[in-house]
Amino acid sequence: MATTGKQIFTTLEADGTLTVALEDVTFDDPTGDQVLVRMEAAPINPSDLAILVGGADMENAAYTPGKFVAKMPENVNAASKARHGLKLPAGNEGAGTVIAAGDSDAAQALIGQRVSCVPGNAYSQYCIANAGMCLPLGEHSAEEGASAFVNPMTALGFVENAKADGQNAILHTVGASNLGQMLTRICKEDGIGLVNIVRKDEQVDLLKNIGAEHVVNSSNDDFMDRLTAGIRDTGAFYGFDPVGGGKLVDTAFRAMERVAVERMSEYSRYGSNQQKRMFIYGRLDTGATVLTPSYGFGWTLSGWLLFPFLQSAGQETMGRMRQRVRDNLTTTFASHYKKHVTLDEMLTKEAVIDYRTMRTGEKYLVSPWG
């Protein structure tokens, strides 16, 4: 018997008109490995905002109950040509209770259980998810489990990546985010050196209070000296950056090169041979990534995405990572939210203008049923 509920869709037209609206949807009965989840909580992550608002002019958008219509800048719209005319769901992850299941053993075993899931349409009252991608939450609440996938698995993925590349220290450019706090705890547990960059003194205190050793404030005059000292102490020539635009990656490379040059026994016009690597895993700043000729030629800049990493890591590694998340959901992998909103409230001007700024530590949680 089909189930009806409300779900958010986002559509970008060829003329740059972006429409995000709440609609009534009928969900078919699950089959095979599928489960039907009554959604109870879903976070708004930076990765969700690209499809929800992108670079649209949200200040001058038209807001009506359960809907907004905005205009996308011409350059952004041109780069999004592949999605023109497509009505897309939104919401990478969330948590809820399985109310129906396909006939596979894995799906049937989840009936009645609260699970964390990654359906891709989590901003909905119901969703169809694959049983293999569901994490049973046991006694944990939906709020505790809503962010049990993207940030925890990303933070663990950074550490797995570093270990696979023979690294024992990491640089992270947005240390006070929910993900950054998780990474701080993981690195402490695993004996991995970590240098965190933050923008405020209170963020320094936040990370110090959960055990961080090297936290540097980019707003301070001595930022570069402190960043260099942190890299010197840890050997963090390997880092991750969600900002993307601007000079933050460049700054990291310059600080790494400073330390590398200190260790050189003789001068080279080509800079040090120390391999320096940064991964960009987000676009909090959609401007150009600025690199300067300041750190020789021994550097690599790559992109990093969670799902390609998990595919390459394999089922055994992914299973081990997921079990660690479940075992430490309210400690190492705890998430914190600034505000709870309903599906309707999520589309109001007040909410959109606030959550689209993506301020560190100010994540929203969507409650589909109010």
PDB file of C-alpha atoms in Angstrom, residues 340-347 365-370:
ATOM      1  CA  HIS A 340      15.361  22.966  14.826  1.00  0.00           C
ATOM      2  CA  VAL A 341      12.995  23.765  11.932  1.00  0.00           C
ATOM      3  CA  THR A 342      10.098  22.045  10.187  1.00  0.00           C
ATOM      4  CA  LEU A 343      10.023  21.467   6.434  1.00  0.00           C
ATOM      5  CA  ASP A 344       7.918  24.622   6.022  1.00  0.00           C
ATOM      6  CA  GLU A 345      10.139  26.706   8.303  1.00  0.00           C
ATOM      7  CA  MET A 346      13.204  25.533   6.417  1.00  0.00           C
ATOM      8  CA  LEU A 347      11.962  27.459   3.356  1.00  0.00           C
ATOM      9  CA  LEU A 365      18.276  20.257  12.096  1.00  0.00           C
ATOM     10  CA  VAL A 366      15.083  19.623  10.130  1.00  0.00           C
ATOM     11  CA  SER A 367      12.174  17.879  11.871  1.00  0.00           C
ATOM     12  CA  PRO A 368       9.822  16.764   9.051  1.00  0.00           C
ATOM     13  CA  TRP A 369       6.838  16.269  11.360  1.00  0.00           C
ATOM     14  CA  GLY A 370       7.260  19.431  13.428  1.00  0.00           C
TER      15      GLY A 370
END
